[in-house]
XYZ file of N, CA and C in Angstrom:
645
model
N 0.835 -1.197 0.000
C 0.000 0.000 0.000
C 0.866 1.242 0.000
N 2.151 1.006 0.874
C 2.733 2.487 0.758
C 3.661 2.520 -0.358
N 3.953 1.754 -1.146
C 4.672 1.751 -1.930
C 3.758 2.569 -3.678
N 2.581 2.089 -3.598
C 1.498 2.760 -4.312
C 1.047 4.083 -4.342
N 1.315 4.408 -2.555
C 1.161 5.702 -2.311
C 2.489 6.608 -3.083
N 3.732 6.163 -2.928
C 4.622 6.554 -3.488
C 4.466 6.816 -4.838
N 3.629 6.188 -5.926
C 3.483 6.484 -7.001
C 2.932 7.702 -7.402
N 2.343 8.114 -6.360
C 1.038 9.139 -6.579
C 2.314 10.715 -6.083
N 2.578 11.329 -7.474
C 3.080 12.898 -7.421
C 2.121 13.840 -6.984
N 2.431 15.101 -6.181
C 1.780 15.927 -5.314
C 2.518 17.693 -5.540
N 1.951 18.490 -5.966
C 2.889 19.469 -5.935
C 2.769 20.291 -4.444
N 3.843 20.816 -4.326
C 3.469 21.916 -2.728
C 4.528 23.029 -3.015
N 3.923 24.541 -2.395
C 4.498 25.719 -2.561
C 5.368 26.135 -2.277
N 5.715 26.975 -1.875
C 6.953 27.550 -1.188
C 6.547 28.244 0.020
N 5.471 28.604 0.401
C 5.098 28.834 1.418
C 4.755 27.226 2.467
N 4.034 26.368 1.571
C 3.857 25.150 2.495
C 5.538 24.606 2.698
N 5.906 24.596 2.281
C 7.497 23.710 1.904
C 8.056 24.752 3.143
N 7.928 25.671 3.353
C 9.038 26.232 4.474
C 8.103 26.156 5.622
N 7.082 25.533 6.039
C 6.611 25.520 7.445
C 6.646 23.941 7.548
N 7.123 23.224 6.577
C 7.472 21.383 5.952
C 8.798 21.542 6.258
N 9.844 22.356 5.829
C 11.001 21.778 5.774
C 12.207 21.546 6.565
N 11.655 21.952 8.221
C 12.373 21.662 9.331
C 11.823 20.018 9.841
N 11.200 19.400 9.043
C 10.429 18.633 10.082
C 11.245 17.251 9.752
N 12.183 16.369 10.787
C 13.046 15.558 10.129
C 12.396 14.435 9.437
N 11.207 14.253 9.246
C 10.821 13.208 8.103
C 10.640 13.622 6.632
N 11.452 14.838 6.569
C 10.941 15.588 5.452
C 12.502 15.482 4.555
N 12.772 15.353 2.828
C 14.176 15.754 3.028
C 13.490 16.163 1.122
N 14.328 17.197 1.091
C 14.121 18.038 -0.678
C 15.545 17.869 -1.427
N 14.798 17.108 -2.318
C 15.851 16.643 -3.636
C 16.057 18.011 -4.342
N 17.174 18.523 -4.406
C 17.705 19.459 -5.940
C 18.545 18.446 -7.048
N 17.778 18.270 -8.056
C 17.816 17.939 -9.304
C 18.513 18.942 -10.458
N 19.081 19.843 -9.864
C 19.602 20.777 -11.226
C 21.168 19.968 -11.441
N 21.353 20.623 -12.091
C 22.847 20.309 -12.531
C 23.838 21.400 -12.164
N 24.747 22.039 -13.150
C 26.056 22.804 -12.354
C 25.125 23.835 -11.571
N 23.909 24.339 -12.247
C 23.701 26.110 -11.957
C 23.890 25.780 -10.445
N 23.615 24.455 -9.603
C 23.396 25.051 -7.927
C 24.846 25.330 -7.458
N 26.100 25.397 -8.051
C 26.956 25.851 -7.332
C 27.001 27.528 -7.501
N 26.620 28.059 -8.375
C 26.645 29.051 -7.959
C 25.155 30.313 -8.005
N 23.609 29.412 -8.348
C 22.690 29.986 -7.654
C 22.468 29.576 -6.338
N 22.976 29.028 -5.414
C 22.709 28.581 -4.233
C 21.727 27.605 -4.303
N 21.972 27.328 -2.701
C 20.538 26.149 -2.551
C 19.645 26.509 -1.388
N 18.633 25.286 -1.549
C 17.941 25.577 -0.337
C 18.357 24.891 0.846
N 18.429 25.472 2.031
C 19.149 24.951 3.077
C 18.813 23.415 3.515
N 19.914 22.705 3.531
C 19.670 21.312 4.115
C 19.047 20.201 2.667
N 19.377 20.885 1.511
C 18.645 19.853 0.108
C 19.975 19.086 0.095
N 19.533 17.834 -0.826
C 20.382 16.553 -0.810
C 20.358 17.257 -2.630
N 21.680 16.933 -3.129
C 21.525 17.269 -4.874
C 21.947 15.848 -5.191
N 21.426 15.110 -6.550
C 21.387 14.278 -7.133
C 20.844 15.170 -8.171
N 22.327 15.528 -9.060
C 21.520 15.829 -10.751
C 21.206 15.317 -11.510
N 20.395 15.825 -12.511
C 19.803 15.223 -13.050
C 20.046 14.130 -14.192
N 20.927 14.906 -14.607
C 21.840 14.003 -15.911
C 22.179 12.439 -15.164
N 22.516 12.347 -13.809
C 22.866 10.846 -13.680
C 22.109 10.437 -12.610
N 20.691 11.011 -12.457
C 19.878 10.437 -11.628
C 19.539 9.480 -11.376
N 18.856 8.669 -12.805
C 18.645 7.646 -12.787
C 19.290 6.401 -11.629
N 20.776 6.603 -11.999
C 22.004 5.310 -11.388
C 21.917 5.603 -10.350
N 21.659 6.767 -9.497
C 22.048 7.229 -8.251
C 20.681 7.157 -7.469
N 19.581 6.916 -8.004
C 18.372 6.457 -7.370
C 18.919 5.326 -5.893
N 19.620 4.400 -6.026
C 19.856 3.709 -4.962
C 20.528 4.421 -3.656
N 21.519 5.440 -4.098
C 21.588 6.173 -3.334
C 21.013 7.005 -2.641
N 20.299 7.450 -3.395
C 18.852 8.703 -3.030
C 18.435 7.748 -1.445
N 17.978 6.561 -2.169
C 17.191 5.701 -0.938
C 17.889 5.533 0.496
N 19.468 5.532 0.559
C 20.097 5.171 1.171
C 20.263 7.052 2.328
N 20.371 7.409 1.634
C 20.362 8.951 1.799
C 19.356 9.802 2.487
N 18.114 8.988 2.455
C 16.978 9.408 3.196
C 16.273 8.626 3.945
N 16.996 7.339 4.189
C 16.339 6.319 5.371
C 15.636 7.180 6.627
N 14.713 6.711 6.950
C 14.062 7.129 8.229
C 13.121 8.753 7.606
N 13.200 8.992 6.450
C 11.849 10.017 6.051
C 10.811 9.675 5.323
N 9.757 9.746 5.114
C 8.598 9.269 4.512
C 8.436 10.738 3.213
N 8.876 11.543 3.234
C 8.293 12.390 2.287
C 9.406 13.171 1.579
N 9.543 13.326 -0.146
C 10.883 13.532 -0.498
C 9.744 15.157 -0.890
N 10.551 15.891 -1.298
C 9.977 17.017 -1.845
C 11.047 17.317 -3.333
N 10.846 16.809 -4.731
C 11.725 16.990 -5.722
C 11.287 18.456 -6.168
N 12.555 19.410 -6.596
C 13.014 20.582 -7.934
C 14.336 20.704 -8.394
N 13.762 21.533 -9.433
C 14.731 21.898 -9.653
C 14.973 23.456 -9.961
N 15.167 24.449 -11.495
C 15.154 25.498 -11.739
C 13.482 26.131 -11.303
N 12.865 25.541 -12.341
C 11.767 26.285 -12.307
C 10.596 24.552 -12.384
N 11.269 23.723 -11.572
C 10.438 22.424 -11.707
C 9.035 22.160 -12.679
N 9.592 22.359 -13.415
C 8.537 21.893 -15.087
C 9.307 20.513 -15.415
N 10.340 20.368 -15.880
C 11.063 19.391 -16.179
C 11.993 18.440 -15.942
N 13.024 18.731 -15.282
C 13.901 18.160 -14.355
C 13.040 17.492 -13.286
N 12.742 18.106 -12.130
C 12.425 18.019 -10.850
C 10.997 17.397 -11.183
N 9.999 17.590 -11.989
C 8.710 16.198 -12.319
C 9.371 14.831 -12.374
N 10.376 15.001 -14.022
C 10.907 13.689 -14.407
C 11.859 12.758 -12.899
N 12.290 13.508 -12.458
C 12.852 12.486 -11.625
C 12.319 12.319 -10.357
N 11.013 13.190 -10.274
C 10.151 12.470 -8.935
C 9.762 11.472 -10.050
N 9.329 11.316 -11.008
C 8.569 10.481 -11.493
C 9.150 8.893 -11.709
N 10.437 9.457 -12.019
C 11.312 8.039 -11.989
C 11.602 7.376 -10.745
N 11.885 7.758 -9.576
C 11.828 7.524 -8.604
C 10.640 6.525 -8.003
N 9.580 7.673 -8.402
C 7.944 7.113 -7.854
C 8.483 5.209 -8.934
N 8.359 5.379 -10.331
C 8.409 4.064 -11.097
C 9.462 3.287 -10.522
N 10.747 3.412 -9.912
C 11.554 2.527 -9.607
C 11.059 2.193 -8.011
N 10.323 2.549 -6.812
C 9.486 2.592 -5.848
C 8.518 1.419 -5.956
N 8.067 1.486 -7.369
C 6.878 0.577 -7.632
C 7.489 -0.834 -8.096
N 8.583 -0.844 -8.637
C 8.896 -2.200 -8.852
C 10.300 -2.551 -7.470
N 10.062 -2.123 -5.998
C 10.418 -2.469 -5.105
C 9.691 -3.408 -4.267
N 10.164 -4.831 -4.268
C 9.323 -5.832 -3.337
C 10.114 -5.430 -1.991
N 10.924 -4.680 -1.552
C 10.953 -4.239 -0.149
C 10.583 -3.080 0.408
N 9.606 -2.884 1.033
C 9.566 -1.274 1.744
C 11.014 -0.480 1.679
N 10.543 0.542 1.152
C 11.403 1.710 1.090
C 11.062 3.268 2.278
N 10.109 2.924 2.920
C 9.561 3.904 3.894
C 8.976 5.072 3.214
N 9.406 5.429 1.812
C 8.485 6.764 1.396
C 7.721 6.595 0.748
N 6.960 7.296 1.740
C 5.340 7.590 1.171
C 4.585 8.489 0.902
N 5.695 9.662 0.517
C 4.751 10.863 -0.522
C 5.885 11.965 -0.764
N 6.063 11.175 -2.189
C 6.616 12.156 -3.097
C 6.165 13.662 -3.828
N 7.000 14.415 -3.820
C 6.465 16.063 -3.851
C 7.332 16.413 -4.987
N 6.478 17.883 -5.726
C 7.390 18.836 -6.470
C 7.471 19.952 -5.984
N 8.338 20.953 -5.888
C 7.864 22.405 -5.559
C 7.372 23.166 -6.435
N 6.387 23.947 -6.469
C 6.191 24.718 -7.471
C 6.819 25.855 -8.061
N 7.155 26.277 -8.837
C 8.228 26.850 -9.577
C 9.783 26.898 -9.024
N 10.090 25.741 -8.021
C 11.343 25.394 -8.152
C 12.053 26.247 -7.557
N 13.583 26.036 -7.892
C 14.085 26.559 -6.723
C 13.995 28.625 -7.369
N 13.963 28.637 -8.675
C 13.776 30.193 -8.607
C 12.588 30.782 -8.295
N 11.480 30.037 -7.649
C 9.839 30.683 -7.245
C 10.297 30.800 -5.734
N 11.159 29.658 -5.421
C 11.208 29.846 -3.800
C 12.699 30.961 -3.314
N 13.407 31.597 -4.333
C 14.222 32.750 -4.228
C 13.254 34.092 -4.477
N 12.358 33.670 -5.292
C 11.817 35.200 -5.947
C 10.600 35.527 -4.581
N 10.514 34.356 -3.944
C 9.683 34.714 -3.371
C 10.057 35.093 -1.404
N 11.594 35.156 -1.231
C 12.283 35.527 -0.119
C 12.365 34.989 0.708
N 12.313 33.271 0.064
C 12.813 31.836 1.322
C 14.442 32.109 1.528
N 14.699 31.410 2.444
C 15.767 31.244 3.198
C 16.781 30.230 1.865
N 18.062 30.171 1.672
C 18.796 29.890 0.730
C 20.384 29.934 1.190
N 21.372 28.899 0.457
C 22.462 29.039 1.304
C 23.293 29.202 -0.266
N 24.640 29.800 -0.116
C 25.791 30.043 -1.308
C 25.251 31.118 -2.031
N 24.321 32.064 -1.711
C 24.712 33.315 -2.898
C 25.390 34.979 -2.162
N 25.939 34.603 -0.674
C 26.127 35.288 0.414
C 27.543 35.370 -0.023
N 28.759 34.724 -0.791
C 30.245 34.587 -1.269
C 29.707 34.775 -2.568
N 28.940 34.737 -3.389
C 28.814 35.250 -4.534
C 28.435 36.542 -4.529
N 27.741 37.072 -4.037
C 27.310 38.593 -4.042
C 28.253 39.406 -3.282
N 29.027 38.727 -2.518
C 30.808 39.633 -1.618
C 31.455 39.371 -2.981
N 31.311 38.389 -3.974
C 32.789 38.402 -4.911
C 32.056 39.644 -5.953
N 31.086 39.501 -6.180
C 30.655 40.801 -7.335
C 30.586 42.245 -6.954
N 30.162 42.244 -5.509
C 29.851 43.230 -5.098
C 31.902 44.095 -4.669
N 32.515 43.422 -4.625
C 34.233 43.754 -4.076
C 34.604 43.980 -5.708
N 33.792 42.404 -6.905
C 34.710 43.302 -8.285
C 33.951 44.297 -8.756
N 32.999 45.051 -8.377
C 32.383 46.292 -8.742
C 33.020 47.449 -7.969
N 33.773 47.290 -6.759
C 34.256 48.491 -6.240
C 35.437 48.468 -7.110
N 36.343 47.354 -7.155
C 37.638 47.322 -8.029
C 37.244 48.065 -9.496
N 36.205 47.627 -9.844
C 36.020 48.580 -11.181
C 35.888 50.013 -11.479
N 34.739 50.644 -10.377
C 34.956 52.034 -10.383
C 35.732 52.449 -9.611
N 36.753 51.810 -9.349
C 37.922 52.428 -8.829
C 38.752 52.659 -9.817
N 38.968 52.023 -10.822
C 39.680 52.662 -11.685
C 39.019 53.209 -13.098
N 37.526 53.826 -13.081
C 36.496 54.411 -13.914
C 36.323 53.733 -14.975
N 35.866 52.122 -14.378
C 35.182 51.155 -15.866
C 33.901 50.931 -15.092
N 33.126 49.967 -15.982
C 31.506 50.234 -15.799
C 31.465 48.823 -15.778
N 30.884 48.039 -14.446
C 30.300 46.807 -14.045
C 29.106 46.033 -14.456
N 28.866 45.221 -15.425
C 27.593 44.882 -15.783
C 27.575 43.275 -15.217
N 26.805 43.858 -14.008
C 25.876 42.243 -13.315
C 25.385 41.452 -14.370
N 26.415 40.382 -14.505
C 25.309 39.652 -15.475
C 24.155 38.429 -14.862
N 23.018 38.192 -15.980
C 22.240 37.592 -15.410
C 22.392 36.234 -14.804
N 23.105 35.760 -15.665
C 24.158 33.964 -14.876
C 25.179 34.145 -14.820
N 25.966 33.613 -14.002
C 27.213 33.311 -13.615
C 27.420 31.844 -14.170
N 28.737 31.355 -14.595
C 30.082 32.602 -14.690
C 29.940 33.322 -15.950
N 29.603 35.149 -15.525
C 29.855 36.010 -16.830
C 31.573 35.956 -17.643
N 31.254 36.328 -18.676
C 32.458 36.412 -19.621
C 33.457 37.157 -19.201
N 32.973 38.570 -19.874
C 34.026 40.171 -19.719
C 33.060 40.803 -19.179
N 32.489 40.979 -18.074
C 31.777 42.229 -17.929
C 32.088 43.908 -17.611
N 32.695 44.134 -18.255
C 32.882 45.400 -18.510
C 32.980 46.384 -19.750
N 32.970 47.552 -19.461
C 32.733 48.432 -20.710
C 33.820 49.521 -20.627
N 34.777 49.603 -21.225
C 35.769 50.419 -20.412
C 35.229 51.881 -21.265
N 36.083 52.769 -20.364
C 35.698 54.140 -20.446
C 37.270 54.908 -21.036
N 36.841 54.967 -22.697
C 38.075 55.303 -23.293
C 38.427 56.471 -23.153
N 39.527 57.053 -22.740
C 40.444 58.185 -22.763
C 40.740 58.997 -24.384
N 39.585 59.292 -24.462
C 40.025 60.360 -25.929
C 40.660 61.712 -25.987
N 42.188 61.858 -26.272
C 42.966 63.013 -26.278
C 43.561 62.815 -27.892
N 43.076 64.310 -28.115
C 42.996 64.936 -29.729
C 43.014 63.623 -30.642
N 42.030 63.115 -30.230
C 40.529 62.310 -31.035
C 41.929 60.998 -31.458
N 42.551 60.634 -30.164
C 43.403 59.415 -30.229
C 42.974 58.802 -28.584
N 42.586 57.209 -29.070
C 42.702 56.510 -28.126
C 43.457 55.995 -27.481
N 43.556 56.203 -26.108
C 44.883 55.942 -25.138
C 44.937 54.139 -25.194
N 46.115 53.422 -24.796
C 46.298 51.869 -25.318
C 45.313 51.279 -23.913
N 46.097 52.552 -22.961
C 45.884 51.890 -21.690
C 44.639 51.443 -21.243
N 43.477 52.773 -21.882
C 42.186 52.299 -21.786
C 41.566 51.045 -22.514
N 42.053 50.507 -23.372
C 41.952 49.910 -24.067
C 42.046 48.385 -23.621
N 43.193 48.225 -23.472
C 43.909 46.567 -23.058
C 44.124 46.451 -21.445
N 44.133 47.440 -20.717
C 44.025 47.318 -19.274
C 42.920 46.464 -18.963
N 41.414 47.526 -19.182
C 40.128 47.324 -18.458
C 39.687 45.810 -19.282
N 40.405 45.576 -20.556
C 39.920 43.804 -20.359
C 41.195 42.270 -19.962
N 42.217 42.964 -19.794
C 42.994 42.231 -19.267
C 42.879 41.635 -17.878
N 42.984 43.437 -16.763
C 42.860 43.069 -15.561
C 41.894 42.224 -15.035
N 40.597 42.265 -15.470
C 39.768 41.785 -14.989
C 39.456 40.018 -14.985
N 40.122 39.660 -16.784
C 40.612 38.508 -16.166
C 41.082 37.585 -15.147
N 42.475 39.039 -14.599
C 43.709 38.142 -13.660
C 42.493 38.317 -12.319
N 41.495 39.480 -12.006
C 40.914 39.082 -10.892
C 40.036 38.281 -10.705
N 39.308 38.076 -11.698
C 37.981 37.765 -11.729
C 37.971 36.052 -11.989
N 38.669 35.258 -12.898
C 38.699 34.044 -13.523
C 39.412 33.405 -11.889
N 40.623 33.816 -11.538
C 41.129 33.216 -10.039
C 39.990 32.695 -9.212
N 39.034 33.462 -8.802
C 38.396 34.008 -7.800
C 37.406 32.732 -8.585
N 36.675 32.627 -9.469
C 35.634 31.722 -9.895
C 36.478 30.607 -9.601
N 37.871 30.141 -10.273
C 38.215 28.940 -10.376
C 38.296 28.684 -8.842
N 38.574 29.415 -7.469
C 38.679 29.155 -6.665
C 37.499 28.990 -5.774
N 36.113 29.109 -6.314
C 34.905 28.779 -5.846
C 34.472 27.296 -6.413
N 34.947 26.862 -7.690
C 34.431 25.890 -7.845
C 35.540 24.626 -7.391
N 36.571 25.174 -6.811
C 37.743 24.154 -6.694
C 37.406 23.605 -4.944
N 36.475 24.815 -4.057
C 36.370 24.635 -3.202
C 34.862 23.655 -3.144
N 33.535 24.064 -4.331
C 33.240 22.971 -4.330
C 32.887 21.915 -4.963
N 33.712 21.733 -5.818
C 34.353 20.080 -5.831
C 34.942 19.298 -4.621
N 35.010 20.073 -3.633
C 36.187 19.809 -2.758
C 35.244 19.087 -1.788
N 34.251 19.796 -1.684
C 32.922 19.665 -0.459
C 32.067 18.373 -1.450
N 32.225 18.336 -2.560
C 31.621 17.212 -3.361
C 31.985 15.824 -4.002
N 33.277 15.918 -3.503
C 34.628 14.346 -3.149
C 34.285 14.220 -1.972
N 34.552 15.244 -0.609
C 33.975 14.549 0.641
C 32.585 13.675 0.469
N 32.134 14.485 0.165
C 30.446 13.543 0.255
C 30.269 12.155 -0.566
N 31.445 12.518 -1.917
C 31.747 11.045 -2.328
C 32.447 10.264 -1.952
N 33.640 10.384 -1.069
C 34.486 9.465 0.064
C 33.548 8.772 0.896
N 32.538 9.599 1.480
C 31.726 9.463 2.765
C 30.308 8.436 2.374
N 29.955 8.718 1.106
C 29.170 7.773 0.858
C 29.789 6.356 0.249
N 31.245 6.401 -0.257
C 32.281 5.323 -0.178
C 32.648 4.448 1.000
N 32.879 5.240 1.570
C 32.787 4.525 2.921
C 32.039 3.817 3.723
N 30.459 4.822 4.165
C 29.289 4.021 4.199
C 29.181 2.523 3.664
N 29.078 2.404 2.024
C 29.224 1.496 0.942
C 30.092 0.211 1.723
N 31.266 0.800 2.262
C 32.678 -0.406 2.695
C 31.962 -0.945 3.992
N 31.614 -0.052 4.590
C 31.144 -0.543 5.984
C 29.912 -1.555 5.957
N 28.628 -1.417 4.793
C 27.901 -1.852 4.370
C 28.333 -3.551 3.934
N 29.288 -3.354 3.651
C 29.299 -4.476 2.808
C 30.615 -5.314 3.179
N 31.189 -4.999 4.311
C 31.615 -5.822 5.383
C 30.788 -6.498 6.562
C-alpha cells in the first residue's frame, strides 16, 4: 500500500514547503545540474543531478532512510524536478521491499519561485561579496560593471576610453579587459575548486558508508 502511495506525485508551494522543511521526516531533492553551485541552494537539500539520476536512485534511498516524504526541484520544476520524482515514484513501484516513502512532492516553480519569493537559501552570500568587491575594483579605476544575469559572466565590462585629440589611449583599451581577467577568472576557479572539494567529501563518505555496508 505504501509503496502505491509513493506512485502518486503531489505538488506543494513555497510557502507550504518552508513551514514542511524543518520537520526531520521531510528531506528536498535538488535535481539541477552545475547552476546550484553558484545559484545557491535551499538549506539542508540533498543534490542528485539530473543528468545521472537515474544510477544514483539507490543512493537517493540510502540517503533518506528514516523520512517518509521527499519534496523533488529543480530550476523552475517543469522538467527536471517532475521527471525524476517520477522516476523515482516508477523505480518505488517495482520495489518488493519497503522503502519507507510515502509521498513524493514537487515544488512549485522550483528553486527560482522559492528565491523570488524571499525563502531562506544558502551560497549566494560569497557570490554577491565576490561581485559586489569586483564592482568596487572597477569604479575604482572608472570602468563600468555589468551584473550579469548567470554566472560565470564572460568580460563584464565596458571600459571608459580616454580620448585626447581624437586618439585613443592603449591603456584604456587593453588594461580594463585584461585586468579583470587576472581578478575575476582566479576568484571563480577558486569557488568551484572549493566545491568540488565539499563534493569528493560527500563522495568518500558515501564510499565509505558502501565499505562498511558491505563488510
Amino acid at each position: 500500500v505504501q509503496e502505491k502511495m509513493a506512485r502518486s506525485i503531489s505538488y506543494v508551494t513555497s510557502s507550504q514547503l518552508l513551514s514542511l522543511h524543518r520537520r526531520p521526516n521531510l528531506a528536498i531533492v535538488d535535481v539541477r545540474d552545475d547552476e546550484r553551485s553558484y545559484d545557491g541552494h535551499i538549506a539542508g537539500s540533498l543534490h542528485f543531478a539530473s543528468d545521472a539520476f537515474s544510477e544514483r536512485i539507490p543512493n537517493l534511498i540510502q540517503a533518506v532512510k528514516g523520512k517518509d516524504t521527499l519534496v523533488f526541484h529543480c530550476a523552475l520544476s517543469q522538467v527536471r524536478g517532475p521527471k525524476c520524482a517520477r522516476r523515482l515514484a516508477d523505480y518505488l513501484a517495482g520495489l518488493k521491499e519497503d522503502s519507507g516513502i510515502q509521498n513524493i512532492m514537487v515544488l512549485e516553480r522550483g528553486y527560482n519561485g522559492w528565491e523570488a519569493s524571499g525563502r531562506p537559501m544558502l551560497g549566494r552570500a560569497s557570490i554577491a561579496l565576490f561581485l559586489g568587491t569586483l564592482g568596487k575594483i572597477y569604479r575604482l579605476f572608472g570602468w563600468e560593471y555589468r551584473k550579469p544575469e548567470r554566472a560565470p559572466p564572460a568580460c563584464p565590462i565596458k571600459p571608459s576610453a580616454n580620448k585626447t585629440m581624437n586618439k585613443v589611449s592603449p591603456y584604456s583599451i587593453y588594461v580594463p579587459v585584461i585586468v579583470p581577467f587576472m581578478i575575476q577568472w582566479p576568484c571563480q576557479c577558486l569557488i568551484l575548486v572549493v566545491n568540488y572539494y565539499f563534493k569528493l567529501r560527500l563522495a568518500i563518505k558515501e564510499l565509505d558508508a558502501l565499505l562498511v555496508r558491505a563488510s
